[in-house]
PDB file of C-alpha atoms in Angstrom:
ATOM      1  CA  UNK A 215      67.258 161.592  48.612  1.00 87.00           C
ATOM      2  CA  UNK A 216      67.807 165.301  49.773  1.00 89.00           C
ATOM      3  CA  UNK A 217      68.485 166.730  53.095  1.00 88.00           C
ATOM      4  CA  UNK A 218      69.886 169.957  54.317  1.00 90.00           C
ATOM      5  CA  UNK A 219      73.375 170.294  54.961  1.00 88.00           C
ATOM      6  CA  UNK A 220      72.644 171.521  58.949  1.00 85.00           C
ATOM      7  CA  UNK A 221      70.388 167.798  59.580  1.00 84.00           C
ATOM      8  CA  UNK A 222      72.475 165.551  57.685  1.00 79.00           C
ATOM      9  CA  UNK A 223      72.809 163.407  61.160  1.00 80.00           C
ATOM     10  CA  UNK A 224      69.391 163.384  60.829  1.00 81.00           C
ATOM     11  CA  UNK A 225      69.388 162.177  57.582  1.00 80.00           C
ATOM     12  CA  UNK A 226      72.257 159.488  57.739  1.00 85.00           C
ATOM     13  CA  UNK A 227      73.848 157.722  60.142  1.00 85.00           C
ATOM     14  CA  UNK A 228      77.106 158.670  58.108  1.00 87.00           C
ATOM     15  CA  UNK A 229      77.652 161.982  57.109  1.00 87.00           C
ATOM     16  CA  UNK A 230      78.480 161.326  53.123  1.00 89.00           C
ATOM     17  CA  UNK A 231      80.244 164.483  52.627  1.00 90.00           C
ATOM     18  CA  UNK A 232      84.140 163.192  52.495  1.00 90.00           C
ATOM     19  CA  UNK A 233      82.433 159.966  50.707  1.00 91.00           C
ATOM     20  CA  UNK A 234      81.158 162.621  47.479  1.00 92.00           C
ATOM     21  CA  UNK A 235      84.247 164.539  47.246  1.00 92.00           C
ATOM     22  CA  UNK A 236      86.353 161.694  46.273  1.00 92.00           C
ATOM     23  CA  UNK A 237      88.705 160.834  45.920  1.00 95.00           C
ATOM     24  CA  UNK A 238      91.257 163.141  47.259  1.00 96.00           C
ATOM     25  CA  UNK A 239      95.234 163.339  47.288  1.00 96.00           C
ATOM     26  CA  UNK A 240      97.305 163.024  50.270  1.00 97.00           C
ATOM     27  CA  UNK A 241      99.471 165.282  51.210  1.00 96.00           C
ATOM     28  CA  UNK A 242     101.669 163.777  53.263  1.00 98.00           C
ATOM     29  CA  UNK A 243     103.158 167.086  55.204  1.00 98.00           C
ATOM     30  CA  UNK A 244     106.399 167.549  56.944  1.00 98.00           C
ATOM     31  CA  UNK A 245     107.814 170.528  58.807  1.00 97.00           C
ATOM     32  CA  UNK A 246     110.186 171.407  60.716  1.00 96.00           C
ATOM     33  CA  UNK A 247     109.441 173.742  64.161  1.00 95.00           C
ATOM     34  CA  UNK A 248     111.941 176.463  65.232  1.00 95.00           C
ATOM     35  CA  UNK A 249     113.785 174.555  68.007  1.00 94.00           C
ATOM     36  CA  UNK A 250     114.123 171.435  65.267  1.00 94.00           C
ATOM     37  CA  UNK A 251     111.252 168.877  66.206  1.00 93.00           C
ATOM     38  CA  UNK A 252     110.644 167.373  63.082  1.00 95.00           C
ATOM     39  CA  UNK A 253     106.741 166.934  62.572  1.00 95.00           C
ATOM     40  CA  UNK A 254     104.708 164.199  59.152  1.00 97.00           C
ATOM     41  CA  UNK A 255     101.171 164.316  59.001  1.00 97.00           C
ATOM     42  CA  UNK A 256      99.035 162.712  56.292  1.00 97.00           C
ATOM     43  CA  UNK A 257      96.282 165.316  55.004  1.00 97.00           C
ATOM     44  CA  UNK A 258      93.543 164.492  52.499  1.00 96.00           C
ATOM     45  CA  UNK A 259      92.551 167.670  52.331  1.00 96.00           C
ATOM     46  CA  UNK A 260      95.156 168.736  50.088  1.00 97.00           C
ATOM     47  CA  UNK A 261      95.018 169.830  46.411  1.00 97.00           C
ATOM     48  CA  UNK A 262      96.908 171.830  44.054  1.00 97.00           C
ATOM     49  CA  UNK A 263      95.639 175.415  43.248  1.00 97.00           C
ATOM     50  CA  UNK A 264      97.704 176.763  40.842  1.00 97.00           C
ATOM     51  CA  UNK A 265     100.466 175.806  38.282  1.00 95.00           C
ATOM     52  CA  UNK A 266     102.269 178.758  37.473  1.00 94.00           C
ATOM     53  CA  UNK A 267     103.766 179.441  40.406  1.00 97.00           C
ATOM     54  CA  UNK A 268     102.956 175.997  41.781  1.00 98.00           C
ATOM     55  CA  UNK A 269     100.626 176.507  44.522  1.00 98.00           C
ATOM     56  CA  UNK A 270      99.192 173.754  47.098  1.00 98.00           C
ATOM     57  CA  UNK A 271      97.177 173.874  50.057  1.00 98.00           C
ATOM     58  CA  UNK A 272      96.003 171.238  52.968  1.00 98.00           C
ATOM     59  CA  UNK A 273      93.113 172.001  55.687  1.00 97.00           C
ATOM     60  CA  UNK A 274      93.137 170.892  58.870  1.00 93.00           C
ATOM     61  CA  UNK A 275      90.560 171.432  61.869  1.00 95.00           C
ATOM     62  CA  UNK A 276      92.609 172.809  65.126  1.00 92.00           C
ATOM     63  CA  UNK A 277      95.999 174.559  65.658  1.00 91.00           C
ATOM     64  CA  UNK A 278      98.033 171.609  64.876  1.00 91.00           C
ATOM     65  CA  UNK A 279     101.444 171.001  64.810  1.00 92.00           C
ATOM     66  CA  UNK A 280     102.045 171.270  61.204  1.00 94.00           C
ATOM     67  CA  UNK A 281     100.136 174.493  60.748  1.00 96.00           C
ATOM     68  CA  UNK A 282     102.135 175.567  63.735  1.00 95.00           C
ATOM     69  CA  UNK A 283     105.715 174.376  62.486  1.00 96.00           C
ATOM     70  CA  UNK A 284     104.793 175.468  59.098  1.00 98.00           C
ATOM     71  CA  UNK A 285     104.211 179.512  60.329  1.00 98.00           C
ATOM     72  CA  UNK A 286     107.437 179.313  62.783  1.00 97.00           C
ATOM     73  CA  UNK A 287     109.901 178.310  59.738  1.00 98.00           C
ATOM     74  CA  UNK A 288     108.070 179.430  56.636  1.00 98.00           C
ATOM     75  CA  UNK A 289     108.276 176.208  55.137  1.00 98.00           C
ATOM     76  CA  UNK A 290     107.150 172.570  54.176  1.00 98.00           C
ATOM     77  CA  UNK A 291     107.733 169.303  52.349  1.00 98.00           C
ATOM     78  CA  UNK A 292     104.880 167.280  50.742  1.00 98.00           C
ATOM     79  CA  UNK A 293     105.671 163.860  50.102  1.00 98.00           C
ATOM     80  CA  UNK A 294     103.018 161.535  47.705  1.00 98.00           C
ATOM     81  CA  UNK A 295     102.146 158.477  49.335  1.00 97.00           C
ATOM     82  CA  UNK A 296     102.061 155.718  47.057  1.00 97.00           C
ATOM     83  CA  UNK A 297     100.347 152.028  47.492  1.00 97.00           C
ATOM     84  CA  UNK A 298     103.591 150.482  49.369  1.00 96.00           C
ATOM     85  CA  UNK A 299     103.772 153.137  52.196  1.00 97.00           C
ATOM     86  CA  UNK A 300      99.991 153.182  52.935  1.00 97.00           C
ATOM     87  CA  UNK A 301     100.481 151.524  56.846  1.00 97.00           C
ATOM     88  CA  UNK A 302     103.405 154.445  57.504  1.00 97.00           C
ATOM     89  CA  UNK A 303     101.699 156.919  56.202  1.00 97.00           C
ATOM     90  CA  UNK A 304      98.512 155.425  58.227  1.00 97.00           C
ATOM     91  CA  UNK A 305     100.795 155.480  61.351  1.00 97.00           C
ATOM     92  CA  UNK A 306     101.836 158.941  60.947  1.00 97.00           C
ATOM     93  CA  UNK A 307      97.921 160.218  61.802  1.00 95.00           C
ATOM     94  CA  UNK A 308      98.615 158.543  65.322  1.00 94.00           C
ATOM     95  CA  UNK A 309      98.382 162.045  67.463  1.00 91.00           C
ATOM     96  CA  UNK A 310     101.856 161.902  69.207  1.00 90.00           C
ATOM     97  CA  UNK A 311     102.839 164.203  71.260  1.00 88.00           C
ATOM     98  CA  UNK A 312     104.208 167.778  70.541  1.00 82.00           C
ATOM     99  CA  UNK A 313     107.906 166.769  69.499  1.00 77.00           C
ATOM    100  CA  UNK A 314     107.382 163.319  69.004  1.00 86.00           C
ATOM    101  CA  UNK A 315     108.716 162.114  65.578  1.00 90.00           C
ATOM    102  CA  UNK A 316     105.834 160.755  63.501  1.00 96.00           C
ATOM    103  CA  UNK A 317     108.800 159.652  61.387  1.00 96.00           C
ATOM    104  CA  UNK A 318     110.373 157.148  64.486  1.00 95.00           C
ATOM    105  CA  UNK A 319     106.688 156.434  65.226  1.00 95.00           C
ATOM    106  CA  UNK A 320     105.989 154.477  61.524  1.00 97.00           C
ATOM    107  CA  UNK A 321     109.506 153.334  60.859  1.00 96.00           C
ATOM    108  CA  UNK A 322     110.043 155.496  58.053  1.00 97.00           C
ATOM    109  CA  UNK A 323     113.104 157.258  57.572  1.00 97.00           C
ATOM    110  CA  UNK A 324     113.602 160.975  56.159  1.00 98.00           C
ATOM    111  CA  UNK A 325     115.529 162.286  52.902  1.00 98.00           C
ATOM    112  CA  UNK A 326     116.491 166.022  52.901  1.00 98.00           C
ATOM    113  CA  UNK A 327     115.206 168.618  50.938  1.00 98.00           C
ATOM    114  CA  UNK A 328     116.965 170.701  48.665  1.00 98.00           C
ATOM    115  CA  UNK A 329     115.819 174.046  49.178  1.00 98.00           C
ATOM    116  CA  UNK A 330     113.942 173.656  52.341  1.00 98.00           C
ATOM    117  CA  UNK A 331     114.399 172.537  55.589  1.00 98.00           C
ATOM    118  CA  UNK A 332     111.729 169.964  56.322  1.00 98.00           C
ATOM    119  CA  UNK A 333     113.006 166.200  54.917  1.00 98.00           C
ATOM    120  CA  UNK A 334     110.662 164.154  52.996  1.00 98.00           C
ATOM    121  CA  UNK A 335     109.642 160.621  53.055  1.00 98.00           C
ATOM    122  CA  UNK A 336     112.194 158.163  51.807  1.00 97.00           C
ATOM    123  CA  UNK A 337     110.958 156.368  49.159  1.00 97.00           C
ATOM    124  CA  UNK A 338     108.015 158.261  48.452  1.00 98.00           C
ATOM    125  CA  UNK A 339     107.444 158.216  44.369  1.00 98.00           C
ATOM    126  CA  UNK A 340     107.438 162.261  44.409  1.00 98.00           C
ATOM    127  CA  UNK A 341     107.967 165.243  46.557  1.00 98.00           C
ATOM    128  CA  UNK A 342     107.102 169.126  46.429  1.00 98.00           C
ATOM    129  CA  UNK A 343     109.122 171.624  48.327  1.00 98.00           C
ATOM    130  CA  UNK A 344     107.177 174.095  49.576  1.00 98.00           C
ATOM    131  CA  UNK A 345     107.559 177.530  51.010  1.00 98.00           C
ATOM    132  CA  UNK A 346     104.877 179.306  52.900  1.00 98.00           C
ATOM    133  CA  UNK A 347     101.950 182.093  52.060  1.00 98.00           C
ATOM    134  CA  UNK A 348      99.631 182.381  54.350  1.00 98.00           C
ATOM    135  CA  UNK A 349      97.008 180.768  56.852  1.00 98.00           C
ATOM    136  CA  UNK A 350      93.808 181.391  55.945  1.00 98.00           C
ATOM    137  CA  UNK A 351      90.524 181.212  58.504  1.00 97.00           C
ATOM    138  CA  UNK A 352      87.342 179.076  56.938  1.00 98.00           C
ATOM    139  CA  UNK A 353      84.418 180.896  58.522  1.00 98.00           C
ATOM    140  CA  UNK A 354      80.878 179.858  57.815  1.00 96.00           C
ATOM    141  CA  UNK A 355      78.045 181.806  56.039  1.00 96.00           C
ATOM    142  CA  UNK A 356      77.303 183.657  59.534  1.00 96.00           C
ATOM    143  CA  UNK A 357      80.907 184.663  59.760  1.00 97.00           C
ATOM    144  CA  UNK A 358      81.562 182.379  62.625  1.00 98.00           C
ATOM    145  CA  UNK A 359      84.872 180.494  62.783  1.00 97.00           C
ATOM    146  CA  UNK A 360      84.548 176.933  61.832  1.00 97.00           C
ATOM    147  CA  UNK A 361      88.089 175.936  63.556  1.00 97.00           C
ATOM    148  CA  UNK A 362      89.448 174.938  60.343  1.00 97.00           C
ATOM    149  CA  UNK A 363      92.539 176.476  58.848  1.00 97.00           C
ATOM    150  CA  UNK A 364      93.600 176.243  55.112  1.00 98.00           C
ATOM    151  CA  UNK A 365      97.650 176.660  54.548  1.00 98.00           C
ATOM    152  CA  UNK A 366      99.066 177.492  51.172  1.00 98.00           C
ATOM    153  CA  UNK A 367     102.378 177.301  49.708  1.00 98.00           C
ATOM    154  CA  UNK A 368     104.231 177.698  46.772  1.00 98.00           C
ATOM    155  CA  UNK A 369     106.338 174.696  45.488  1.00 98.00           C
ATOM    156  CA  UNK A 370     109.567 175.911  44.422  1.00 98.00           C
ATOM    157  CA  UNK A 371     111.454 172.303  44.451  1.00 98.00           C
ATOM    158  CA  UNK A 372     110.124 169.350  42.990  1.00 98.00           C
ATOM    159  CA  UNK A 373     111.464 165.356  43.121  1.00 98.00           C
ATOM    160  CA  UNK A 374     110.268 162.389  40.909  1.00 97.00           C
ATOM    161  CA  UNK A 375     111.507 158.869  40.898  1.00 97.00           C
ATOM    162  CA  UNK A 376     113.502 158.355  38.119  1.00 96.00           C
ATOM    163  CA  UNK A 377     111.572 155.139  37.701  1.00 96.00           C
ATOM    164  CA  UNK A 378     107.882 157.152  36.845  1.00 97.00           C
ATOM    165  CA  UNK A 379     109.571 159.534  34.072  1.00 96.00           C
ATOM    166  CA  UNK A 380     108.298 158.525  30.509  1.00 94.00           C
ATOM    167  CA  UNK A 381     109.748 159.961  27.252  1.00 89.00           C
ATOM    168  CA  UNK A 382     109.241 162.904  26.513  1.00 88.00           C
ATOM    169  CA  UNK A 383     108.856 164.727  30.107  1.00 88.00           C
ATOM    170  CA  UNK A 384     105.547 163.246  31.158  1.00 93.00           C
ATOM    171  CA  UNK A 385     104.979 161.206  34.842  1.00 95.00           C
ATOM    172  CA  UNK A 386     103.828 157.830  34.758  1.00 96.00           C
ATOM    173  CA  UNK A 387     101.084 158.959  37.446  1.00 95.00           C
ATOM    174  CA  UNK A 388      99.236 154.797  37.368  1.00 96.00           C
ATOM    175  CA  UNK A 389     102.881 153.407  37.376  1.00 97.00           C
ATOM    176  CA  UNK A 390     103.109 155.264  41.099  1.00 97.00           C
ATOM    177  CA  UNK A 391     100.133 153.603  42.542  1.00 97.00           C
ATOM    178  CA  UNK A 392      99.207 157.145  44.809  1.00 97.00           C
ATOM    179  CA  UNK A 393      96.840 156.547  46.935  1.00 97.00           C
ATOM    180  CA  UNK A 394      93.450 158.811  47.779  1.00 97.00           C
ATOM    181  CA  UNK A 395      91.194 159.293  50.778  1.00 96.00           C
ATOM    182  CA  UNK A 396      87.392 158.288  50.393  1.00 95.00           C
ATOM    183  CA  UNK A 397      84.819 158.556  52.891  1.00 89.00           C
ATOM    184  CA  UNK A 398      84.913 156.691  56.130  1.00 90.00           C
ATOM    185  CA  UNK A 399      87.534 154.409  56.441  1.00 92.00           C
ATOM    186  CA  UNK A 400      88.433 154.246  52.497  1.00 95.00           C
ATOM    187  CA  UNK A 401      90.875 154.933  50.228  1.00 96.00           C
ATOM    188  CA  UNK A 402      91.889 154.332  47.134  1.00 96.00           C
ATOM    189  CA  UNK A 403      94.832 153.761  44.584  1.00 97.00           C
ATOM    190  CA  UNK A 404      95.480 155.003  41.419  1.00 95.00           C
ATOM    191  CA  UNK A 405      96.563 152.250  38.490  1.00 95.00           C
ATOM    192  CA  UNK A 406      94.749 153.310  35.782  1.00 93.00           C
ATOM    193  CA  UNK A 407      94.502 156.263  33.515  1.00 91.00           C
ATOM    194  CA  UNK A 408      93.035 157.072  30.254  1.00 92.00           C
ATOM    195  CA  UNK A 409      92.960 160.116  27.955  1.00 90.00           C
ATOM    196  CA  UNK A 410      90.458 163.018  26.483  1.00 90.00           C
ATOM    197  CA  UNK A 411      91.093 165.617  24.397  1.00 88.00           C
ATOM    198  CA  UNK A 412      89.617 168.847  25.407  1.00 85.00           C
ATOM    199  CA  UNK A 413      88.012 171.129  23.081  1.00 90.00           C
ATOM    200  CA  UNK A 414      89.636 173.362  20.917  1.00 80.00           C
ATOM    201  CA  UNK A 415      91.443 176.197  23.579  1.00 69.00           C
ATOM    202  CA  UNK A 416      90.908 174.023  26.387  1.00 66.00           C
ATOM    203  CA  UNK A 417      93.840 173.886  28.788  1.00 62.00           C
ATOM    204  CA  UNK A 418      96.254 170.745  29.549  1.00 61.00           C
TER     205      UNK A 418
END
């Protein structure tokens, strides 16, 4: 089938679009606001842009909290969310009130940061401390605001369980079960991985 992006309720009774770009990380974002309210939000729009700096990014649609804790401090934490912490991290979507720890909310309890303020999630298989960049506007093809905001950061701490390190420096990414957003109400886990080698010049 084919239909144009504008009439896709036309088309579907589901819109497909989170359902074809899948699956995608969770970012499971905590800040910290300038009077100290302590703010976790999952985000599955999340992804990593860059390696060298380390640079990741998660979209939201409204002013939310995070975005808004995130620009007051200059910084965040983004905890992976692995198989075994998929009803907190679940919980912490619930849309509290301004203040209201997400972290109380799910029963989960915080670890601090190293170089940044905002904790991360106890337990969580890895973590990537992030300080701020910039907010940037998604506007349509008419240059109309869409009312979603992309954030970026650059990573400049990172944490791994001990427990996913192999020999020889490399992450036992299946071993941490992460989980991934699908379309609807789906997700998915990561357990298995396999291997290419890319052409001759290819990157790693």
């Amino acid at each position: 089938m084919f239909y144009e992006a504008d009439r896709r309720r036309e088309a579907l009774a589901h819109d497909p679009f989170k359902a074809l770009v899948a699956p995608r990380p969770i970012g499971w974002i905590s800040s910290v606001s300038a009077t100290g309210a302590v703010n976790l939000a999952p985000y599955s729009f999340f992804n990593g842009f860059s390696t060298d700096p380390g640079i990741v990014g998660f979209s939201t649609y409204g002013y939310k909290d995070s975005i808004a804790f995130v620009e007051e401090t200059g910084e965040f934490t983004c905890s992976l969310v692995s198989w075994d912490q998929r009803d907190g991290m679940n919980q912490t979507s619930a849309p509290l009130p301004r203040g209201e720890s997400e972290f109380a909310f799910a029963g989960l309890e915080m670890e601090p940061a190293a170089l940044v303020k905002p904790p991360r999630v106890k337990g969580a298989p890895a973590a990537l401390e992030c300080r701020y960049l910039r907010t940037i506007r998604l506007d349509d093809l008419n240059g109309a605001d869409t009312g979603w905001r992309l954030v970026l950061g650059q990573v400049v701490g990172v944490h791994i369980d001990d427990r996913y390190l192999l020999e020889g420096g490399r992450v036992d990414t299946a071993a941490m079960k992460l989980l991934a957003r699908l379309g609807f109400r789906d997700y998915a886990v990561v357990t298995e991985v396999f291997s290419m080698k890319r052409p001759e010049g290819g990157g790693d």
